[in-house]
Coordinates of C-alpha atoms and ligand atoms in Angstrom, one line a residue:
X1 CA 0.0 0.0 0.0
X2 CA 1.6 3.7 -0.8
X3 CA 0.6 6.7 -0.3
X4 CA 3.2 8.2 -1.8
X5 CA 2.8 11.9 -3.1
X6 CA 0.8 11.0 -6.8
X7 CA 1.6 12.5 -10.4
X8 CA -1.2 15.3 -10.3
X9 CA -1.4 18.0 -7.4
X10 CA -3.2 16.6 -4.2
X11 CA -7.1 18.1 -3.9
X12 CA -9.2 17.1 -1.2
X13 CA -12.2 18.0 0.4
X14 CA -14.0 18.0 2.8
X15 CA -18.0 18.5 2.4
X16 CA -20.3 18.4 5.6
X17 CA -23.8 18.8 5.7
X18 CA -25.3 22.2 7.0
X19 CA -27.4 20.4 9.9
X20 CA -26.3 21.7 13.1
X21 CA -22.7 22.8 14.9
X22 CA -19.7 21.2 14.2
X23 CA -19.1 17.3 16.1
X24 CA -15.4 16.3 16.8
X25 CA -16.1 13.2 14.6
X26 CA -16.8 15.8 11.3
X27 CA -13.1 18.1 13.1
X28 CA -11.8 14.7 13.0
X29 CA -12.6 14.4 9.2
X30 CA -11.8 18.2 8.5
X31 CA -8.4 17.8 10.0
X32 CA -7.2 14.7 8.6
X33 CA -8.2 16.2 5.1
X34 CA -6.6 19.6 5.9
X35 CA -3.4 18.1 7.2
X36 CA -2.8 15.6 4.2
X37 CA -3.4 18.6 1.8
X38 CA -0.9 20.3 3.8
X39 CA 1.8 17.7 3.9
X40 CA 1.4 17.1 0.2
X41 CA 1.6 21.3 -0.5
X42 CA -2.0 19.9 -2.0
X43 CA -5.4 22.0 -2.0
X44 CA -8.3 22.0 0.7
X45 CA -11.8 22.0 -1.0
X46 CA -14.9 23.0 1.5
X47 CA -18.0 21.9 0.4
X48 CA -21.5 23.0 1.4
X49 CA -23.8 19.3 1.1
X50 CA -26.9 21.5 1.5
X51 CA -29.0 20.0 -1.0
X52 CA -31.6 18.2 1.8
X53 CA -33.4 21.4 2.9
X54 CA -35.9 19.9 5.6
X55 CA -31.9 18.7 7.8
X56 CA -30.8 22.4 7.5
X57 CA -30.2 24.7 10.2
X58 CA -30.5 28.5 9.7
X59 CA -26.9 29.8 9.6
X60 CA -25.4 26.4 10.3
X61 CA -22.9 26.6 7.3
X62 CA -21.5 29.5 8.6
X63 CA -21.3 29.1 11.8
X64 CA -19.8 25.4 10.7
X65 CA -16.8 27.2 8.6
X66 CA -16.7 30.0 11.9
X67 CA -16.4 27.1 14.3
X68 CA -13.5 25.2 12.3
X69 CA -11.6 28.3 11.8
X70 CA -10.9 28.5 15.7
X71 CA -9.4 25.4 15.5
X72 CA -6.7 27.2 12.6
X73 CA -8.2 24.4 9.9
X74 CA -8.5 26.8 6.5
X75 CA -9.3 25.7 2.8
X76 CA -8.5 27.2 -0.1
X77 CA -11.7 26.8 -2.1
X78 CA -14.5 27.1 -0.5
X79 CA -18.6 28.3 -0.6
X80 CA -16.7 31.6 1.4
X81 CA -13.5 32.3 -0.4
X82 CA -14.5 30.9 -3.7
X83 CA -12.0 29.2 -6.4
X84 CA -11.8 28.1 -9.5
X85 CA -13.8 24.9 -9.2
X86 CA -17.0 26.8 -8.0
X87 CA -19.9 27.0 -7.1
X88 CA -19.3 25.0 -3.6
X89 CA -22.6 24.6 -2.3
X90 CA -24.5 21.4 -3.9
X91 CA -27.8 23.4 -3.9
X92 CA -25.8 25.8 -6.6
X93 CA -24.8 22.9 -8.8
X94 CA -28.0 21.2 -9.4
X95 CA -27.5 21.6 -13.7
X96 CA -24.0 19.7 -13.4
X97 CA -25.8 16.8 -11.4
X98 CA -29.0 17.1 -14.1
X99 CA -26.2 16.8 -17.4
X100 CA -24.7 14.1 -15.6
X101 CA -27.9 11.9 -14.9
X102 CA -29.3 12.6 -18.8
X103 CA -25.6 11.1 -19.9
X104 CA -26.1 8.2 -17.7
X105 CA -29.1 7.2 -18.9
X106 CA -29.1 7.7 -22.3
X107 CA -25.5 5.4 -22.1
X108 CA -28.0 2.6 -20.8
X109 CA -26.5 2.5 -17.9
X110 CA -29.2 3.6 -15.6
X111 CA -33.2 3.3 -15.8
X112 CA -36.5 4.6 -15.0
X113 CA -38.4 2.7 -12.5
X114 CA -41.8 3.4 -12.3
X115 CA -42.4 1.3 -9.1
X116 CA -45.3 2.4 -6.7
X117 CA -44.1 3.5 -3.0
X118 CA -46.8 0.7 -2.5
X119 CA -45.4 -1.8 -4.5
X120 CA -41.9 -1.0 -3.1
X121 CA -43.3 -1.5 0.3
X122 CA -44.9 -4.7 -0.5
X123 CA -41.8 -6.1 -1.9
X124 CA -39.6 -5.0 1.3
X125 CA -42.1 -6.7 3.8
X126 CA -42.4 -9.6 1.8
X127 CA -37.9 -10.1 1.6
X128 CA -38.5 -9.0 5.6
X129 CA -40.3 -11.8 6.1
X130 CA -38.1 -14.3 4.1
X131 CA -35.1 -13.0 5.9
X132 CA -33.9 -11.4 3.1
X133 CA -32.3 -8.0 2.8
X134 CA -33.8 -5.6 1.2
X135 CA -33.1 -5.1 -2.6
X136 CA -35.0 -3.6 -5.4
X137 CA -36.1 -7.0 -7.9
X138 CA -35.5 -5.4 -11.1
X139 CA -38.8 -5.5 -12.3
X140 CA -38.1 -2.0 -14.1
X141 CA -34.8 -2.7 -15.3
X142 CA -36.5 -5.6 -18.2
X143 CA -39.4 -3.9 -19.4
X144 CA -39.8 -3.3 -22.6
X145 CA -39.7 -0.6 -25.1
X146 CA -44.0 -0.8 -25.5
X147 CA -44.0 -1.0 -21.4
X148 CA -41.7 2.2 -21.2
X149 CA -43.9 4.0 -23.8
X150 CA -47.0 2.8 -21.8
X151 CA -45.6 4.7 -18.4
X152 CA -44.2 7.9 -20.4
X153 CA -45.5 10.8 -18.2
X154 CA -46.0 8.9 -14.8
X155 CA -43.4 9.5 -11.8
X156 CA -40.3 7.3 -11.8
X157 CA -36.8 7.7 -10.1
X158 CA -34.0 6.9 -11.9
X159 CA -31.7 3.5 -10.7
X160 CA -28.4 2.7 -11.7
X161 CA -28.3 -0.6 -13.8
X162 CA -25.6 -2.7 -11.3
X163 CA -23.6 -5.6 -13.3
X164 CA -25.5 -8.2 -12.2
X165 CA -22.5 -10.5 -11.5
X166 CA -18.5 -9.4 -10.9
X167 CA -17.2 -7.3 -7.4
X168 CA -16.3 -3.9 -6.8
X169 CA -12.9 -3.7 -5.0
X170 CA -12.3 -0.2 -3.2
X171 CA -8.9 -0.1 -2.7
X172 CA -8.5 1.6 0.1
X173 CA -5.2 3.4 1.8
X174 CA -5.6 2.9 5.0
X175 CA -7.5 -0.6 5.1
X176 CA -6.5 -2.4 1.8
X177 CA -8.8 -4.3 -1.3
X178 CA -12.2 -4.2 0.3
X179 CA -14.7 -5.8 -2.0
X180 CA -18.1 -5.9 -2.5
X181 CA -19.8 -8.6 -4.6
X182 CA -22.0 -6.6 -7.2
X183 CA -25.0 -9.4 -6.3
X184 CA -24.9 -8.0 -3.0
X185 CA -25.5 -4.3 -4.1
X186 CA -28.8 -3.4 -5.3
X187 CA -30.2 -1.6 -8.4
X188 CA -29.8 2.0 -6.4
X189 CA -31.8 5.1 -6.7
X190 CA -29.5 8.1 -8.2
X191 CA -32.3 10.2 -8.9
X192 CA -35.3 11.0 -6.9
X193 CA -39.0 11.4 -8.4
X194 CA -38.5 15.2 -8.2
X195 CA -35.6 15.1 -10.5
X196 CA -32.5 15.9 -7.7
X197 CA -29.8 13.5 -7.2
X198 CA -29.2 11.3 -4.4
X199 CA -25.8 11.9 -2.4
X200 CA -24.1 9.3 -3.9
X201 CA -24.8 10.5 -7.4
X202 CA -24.4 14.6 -6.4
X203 CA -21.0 13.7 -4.6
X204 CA -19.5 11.7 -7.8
X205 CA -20.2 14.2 -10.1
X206 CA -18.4 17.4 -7.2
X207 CA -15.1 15.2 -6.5
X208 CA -14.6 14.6 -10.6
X209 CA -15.7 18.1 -11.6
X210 CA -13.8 19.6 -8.6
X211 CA -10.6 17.2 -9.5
X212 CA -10.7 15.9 -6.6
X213 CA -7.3 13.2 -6.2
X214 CA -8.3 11.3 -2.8
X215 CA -11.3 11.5 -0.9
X216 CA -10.5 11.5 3.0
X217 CA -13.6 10.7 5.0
X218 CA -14.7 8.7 8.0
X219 CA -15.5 4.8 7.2
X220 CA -19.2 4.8 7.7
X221 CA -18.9 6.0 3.8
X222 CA -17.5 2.9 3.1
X223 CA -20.2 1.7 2.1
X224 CA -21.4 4.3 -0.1
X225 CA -17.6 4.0 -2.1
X226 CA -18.7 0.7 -4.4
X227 CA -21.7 2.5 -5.6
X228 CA -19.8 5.7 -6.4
X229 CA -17.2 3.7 -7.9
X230 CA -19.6 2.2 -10.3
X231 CA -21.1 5.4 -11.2
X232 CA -17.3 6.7 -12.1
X233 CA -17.4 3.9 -14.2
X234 CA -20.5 4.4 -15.9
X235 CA -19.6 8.2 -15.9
X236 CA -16.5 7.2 -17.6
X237 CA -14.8 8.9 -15.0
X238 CA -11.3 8.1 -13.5
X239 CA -12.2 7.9 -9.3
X240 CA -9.9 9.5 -6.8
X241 CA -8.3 7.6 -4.2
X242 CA -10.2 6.7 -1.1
X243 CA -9.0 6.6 2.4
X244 CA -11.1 5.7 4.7
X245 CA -10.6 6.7 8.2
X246 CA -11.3 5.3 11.7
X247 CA -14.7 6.1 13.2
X248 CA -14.6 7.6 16.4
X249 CA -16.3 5.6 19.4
X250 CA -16.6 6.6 23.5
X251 CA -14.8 4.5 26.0
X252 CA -17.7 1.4 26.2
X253 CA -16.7 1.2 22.5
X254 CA -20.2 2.5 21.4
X255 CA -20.7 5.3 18.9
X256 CA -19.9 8.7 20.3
X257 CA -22.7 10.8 21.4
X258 CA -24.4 13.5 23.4
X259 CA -24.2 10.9 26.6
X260 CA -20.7 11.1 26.2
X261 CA -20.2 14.7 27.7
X262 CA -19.3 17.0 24.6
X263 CA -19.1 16.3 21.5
X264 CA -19.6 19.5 19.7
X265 CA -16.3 21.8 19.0
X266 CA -17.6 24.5 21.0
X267 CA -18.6 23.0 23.8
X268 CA -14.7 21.8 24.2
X269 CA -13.9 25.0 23.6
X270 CA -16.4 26.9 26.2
X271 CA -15.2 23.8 28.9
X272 CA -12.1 25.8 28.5
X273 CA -10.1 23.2 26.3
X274 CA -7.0 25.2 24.2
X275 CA -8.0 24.5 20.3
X276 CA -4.4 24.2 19.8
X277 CA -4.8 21.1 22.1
X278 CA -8.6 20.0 20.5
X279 CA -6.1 20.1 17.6
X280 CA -3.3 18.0 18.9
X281 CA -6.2 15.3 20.1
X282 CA -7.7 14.7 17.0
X283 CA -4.6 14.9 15.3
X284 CA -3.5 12.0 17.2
X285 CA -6.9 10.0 17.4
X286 CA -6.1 7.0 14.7
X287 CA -2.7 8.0 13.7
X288 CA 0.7 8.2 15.5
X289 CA 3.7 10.2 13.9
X290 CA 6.8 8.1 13.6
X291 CA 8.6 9.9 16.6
X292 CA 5.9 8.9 18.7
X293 CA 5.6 12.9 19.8
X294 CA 2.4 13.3 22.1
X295 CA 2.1 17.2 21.6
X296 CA 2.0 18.4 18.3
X297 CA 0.2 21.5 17.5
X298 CA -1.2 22.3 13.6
X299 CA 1.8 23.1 11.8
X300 CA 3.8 20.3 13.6
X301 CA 1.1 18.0 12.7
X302 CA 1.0 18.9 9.0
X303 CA 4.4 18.1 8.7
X304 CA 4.5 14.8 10.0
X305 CA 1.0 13.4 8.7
X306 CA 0.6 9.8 6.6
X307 CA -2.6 8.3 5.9
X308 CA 0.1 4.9 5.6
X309 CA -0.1 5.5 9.4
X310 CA -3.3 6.1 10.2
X311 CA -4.8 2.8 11.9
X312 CA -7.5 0.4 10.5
X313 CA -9.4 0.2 13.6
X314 CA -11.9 2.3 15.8
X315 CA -10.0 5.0 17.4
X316 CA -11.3 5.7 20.9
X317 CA -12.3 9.0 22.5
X318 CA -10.9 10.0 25.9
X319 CA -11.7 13.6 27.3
X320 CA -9.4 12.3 30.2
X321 CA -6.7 12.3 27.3
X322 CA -7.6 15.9 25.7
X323 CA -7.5 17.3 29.3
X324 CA -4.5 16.1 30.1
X325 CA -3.3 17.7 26.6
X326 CA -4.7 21.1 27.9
X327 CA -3.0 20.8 31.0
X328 CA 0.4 20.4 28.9
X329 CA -0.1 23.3 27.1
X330 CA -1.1 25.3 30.0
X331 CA 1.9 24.5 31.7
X332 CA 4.4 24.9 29.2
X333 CA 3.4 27.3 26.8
X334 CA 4.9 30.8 27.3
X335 CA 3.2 32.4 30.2
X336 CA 1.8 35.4 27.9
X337 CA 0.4 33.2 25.4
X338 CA -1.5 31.0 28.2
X339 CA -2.4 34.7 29.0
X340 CA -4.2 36.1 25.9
X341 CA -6.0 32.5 25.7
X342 CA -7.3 33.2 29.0
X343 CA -9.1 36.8 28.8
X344 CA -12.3 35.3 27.4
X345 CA -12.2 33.0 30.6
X346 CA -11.8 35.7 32.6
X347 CA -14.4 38.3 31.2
X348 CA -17.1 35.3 31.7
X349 CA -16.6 36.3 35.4
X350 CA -16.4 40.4 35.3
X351 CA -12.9 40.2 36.0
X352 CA -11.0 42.9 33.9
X353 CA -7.2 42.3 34.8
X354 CA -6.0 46.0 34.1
X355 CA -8.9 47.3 36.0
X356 CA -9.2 45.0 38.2
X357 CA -12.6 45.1 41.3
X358 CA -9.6 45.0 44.0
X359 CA -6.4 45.5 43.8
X360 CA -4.4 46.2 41.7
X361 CA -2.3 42.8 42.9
X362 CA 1.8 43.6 43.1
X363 CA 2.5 41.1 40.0
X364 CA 0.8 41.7 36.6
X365 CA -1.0 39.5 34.6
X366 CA 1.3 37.2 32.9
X367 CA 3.1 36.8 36.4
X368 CA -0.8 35.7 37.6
X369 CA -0.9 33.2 35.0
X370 CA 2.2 32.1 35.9
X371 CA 1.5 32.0 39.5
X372 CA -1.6 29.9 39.0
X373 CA -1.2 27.7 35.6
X374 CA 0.4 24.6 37.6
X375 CA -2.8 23.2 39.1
X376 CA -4.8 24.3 35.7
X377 CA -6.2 21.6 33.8
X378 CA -8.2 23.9 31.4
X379 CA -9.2 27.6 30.9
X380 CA -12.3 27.9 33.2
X381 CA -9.9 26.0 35.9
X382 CA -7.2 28.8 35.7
X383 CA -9.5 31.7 35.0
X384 CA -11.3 30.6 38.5
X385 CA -7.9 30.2 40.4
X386 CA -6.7 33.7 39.4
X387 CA -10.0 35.2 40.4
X388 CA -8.5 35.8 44.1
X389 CA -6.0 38.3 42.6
X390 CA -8.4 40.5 40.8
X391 CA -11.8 39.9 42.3
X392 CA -12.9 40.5 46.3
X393 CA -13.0 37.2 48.3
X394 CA -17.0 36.7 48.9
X395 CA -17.5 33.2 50.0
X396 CA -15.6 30.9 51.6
X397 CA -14.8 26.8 51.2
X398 CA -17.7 25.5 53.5
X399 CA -15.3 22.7 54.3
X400 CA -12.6 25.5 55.0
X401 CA -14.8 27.2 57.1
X402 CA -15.6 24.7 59.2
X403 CA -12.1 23.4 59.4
X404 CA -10.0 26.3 60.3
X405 CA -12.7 29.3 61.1
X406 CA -13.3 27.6 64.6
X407 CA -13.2 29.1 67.5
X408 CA -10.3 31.2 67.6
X409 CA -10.2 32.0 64.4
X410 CA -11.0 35.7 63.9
X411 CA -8.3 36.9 66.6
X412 CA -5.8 34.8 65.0
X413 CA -6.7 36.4 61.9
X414 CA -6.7 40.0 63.6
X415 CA -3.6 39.1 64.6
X416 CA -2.0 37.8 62.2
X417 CA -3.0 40.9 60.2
X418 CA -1.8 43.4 62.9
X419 CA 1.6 41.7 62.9
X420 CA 1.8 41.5 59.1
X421 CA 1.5 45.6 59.2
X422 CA 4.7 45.9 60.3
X423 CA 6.4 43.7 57.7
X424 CA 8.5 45.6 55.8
X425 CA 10.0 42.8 53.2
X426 CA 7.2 41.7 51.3
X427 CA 8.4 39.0 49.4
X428 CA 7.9 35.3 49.2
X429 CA 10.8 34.2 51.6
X430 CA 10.4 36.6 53.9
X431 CA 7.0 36.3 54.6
X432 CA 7.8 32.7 54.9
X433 CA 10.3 33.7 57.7
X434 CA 7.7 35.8 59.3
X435 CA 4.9 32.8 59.7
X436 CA 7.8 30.6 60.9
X437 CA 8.5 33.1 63.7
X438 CA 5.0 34.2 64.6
X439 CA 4.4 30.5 64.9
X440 CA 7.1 29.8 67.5
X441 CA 6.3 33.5 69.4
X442 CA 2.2 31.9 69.1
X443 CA 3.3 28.6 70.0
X444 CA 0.9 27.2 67.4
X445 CA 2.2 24.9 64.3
X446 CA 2.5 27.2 60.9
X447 CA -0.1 24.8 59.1
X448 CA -2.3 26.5 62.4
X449 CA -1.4 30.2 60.8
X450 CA -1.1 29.0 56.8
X451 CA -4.5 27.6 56.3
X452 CA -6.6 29.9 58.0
X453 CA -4.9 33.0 55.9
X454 CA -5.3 30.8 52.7
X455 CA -9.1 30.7 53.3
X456 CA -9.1 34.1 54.3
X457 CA -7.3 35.7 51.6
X458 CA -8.3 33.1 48.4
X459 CA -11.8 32.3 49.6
X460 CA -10.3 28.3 49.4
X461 CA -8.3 25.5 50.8
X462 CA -6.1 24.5 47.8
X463 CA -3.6 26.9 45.6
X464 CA 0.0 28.0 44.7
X465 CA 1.9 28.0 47.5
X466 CA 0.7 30.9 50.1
X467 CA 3.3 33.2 50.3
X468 CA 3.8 33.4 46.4
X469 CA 0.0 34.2 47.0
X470 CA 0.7 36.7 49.4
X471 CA 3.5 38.2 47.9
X472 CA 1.8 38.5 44.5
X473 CA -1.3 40.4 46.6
X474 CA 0.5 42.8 48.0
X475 CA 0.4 44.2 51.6
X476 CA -3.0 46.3 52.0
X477 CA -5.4 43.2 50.0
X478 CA -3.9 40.7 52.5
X479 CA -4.0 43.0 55.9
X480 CA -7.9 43.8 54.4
X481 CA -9.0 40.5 53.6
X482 CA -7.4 38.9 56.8
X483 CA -9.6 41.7 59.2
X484 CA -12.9 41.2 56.3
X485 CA -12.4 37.1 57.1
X486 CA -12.1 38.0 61.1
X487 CA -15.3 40.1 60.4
X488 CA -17.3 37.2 58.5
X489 CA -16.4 34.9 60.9
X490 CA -17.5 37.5 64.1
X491 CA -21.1 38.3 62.4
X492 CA -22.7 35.0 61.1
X493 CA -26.0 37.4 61.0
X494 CA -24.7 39.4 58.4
X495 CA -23.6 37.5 55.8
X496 CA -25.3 37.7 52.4
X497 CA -27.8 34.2 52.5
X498 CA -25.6 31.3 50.6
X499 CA -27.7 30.1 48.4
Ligands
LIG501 N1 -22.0 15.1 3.6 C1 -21.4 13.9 3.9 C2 -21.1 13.8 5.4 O1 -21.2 14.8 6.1 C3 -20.1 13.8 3.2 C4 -19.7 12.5 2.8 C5 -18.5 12.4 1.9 O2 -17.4 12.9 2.4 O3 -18.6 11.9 0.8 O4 -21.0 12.7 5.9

């Protein structure tokens, strides 16, 4: 099997169906196409398949292109940016399909069947019954040239006259010869009653016109490939190439659905998953790079790509996986690029960094980031750990609370905050020094000192560690939020209800 680069200029596409947002499986087809026409310095066709009109969604073709963009996959043809292989919606090309169908049939290779939905029915019940699959008889296919006149006039679809004996082998790049015995593939519709073309017959005629060299898509087409491959043939057509590519199925190995968790691109993305690592996830689901690399992002990815890599079987989602992707690229990305990806995350709460509703803290924002990225498995994580630097502390833990705002607590924390006024080092190791000392002078352990001021000046029980935390507040937010905690803890009456 090789998929080396062929004689003529790699083109594929990749065509979804305007129906609703965009579901990793369809990213997962996107990409693959993208990166192999990237590899092979090739071109990306996007194609609108928005010829069934009762599945489309209102602005779901846009919002579709919008949504794939965030992940950095671009095309160079497409219904958007245009090209020379236009139009690029289906519902714009119906005259190419209509030429097509007339050359078909008057070749003799396809023929009007004149079949009632009744008798259709019938027929299906009656093979049900038997145990048989369902398959058209043929009764339309023999009539005669009288029995044709006879009908003229009456609704008929048009079927594609399949050889009734001989195989169809797709020769596929990622799973080999797969063949399909033509006595096992029926007599199929390519045009309905209404005179449009069925998807098998619309797609045919969009890869050949749009020169199309190997069509990348996920293996429930499979399928589909025989019958387009006899319609090339009819068509007198030379077929692309086909790869098919692994289907993607959740952990208990069944297809991958809403009762998974996400599934849509935006929902990953709104959960606070990096598209760079959405990217370097997908990339990786049903194909390994030779180096064995885990984090690749786009342009790594492009370089490295081989459908002669990309595995036969299922490839199984693992949002424990992607996350722990995310929580790479938090951690070792630049600290001011973590920071731009953050903002969004940030805003969602009303926190402004540069104007921030207390402060400002003593470090600035890429120093937050910096402070608080270790423990951040995705955006929302981070954006809610930094909060404590720009935002009042309004609740506390409940398990906090009742752990170390006993009895106690308040003068410890008046305390604490009186004998923190007369610090005059403010940084990390000497405030470290300080809680050392006023824990010996107390007589109390430093964990007795540490966790209440955690609680009191981060609102919870886990963080950075505290005197980065302190440090990075500054002075007159800690001395305030100690003395506001001493407060809360002194006036149960007056705190806002916690509901
Ligand atoms: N509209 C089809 C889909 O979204 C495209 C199939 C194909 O790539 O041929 O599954």
């Amino acid at each position: 099997m090789t998929t080396n680069v062929p004689a003529r200029a790699v083109r594929v596409r990749y065509a979804p169906s305007p129906t609703g947002s965009v579901h990793v499986g369809n990213a997962h087809t996107a990409l693959f196409n993208y990166l192999f026409s990237r590899r092979h310095q090739g071109r990306f066709v996007y194609r609108l398949e928005d010829t069934d009109k009762s599945r489309e969604v209102e602005g779901a073709a846009e919002t579709q292109m919008a949504q794939l963009r965030l992940l950095g996959i671009t095309w160079d043809e497409g219904p958007d940016v245009g090209g020379p292989y236009g139009p690029y919606r289906q519902s714009e090309r119906s005259h190419r399909y209509q030429e097509a169908l007339e050359r078909v049939e008057a070749a003799g290779r396809a023929y009007r069947c004149y079949c009632t939905p009744d008798r259709l029915a019938a027929m299906r019940a009656e093979q049900a019954q038997a145990g048989r699959p369902p398959r058209y008889d043929g009764r339309c296919r023999h009539l005669s040239e009288a029995e044709r006149t006879q009908h003229a006039g009456e609704p008929h679809v048009l079927r594609l006259a399949v050889p009734d004996s001989g195989e169809t082998v797709v020769a596929d790049l990622i799973r080999g010869d797969v063949r399909f015995q033509h006595s096992e593939l029926d007599d199929f519709v390519i045009r309905k009653s209404d005179g449009t073309p069925l998807y098998n017959f619309g797609v045919v005629v969009d890869d050949h016109e749009m020169a199309i060299t190997h069509v990348i898509r996920g293996d429930e087409h499979l399928a589909n490939t025989p019958k387009q491959l006899l319609l090339y043939e009819a068509l007198g057509w030379e077929p692309p190439l086909f790869a098919h590519i692994p289907m993607l199925l959740a952990a208990d190995r069944s297809k991958l659905s809403k009762r998974h968790g996400a599934t849509a691109l935006v929902d990953f993305l709104e959960q606070g998953i990096l598209p760079e690592a959405l990217v370097n996830y997908l990339g990786l689901l049903g194909f390994s790079p030779p180096d064995g690399r885990e984090m690749l992002e786009l342009d790594e990815l492009s370089q490295v790509f081989d459908l002669a890599r990309v595995q036969r079987s299922a490839a199984v989602y693992d949002p424990k996986k992607l996350e722990w992707l995310n929580t790479q690229y938090i951690k070792t990305w630049p600290a001011a690029r973590v920071a731009e990806r953050v903002r969004p995350q940030l805003a969602a709460r009303g926190i402004t960094p540069e104007d921030p509703a207390e402060g400002p803290p003593a470090i600035d924002f890429v120093g937050a980031v910096d402070l608080v990225r270790e423990r951040a498995h995705t955006l929302v994580d981070l954006a809610a750990g930094m909060a404590f630097l720009y935002a009042p502390v309004v609740t506390y833990d409940a398990a906090g609370v009742a752990k170390h705002f006993g009895p106690g607590a308040s003068e410890r924390l008046r305390e604490l905050a009186a004998a923190l006024e007369s610090a005059s080092d403010w940084s990390h190791d000497a405030l470290e020094a300080r809680y050392t000392e006023l824990a010996a002078q107390w007589n109390v352990s430093r964990g007795a000192l540490i966790h209440p001021t955690r609680l009191a000046v981060t609102g919870t029980t886990v963080g950075p560690s505290l005197f980065a935390c302190l440090a990075a507040l500054g002075p007159s937010l800690v001395i305030a939020r100690l003395r506001r905690a001493a407060q809360w803890i002194d006036e149960p009456l007056a705190r806002p209800s916690e509901s």
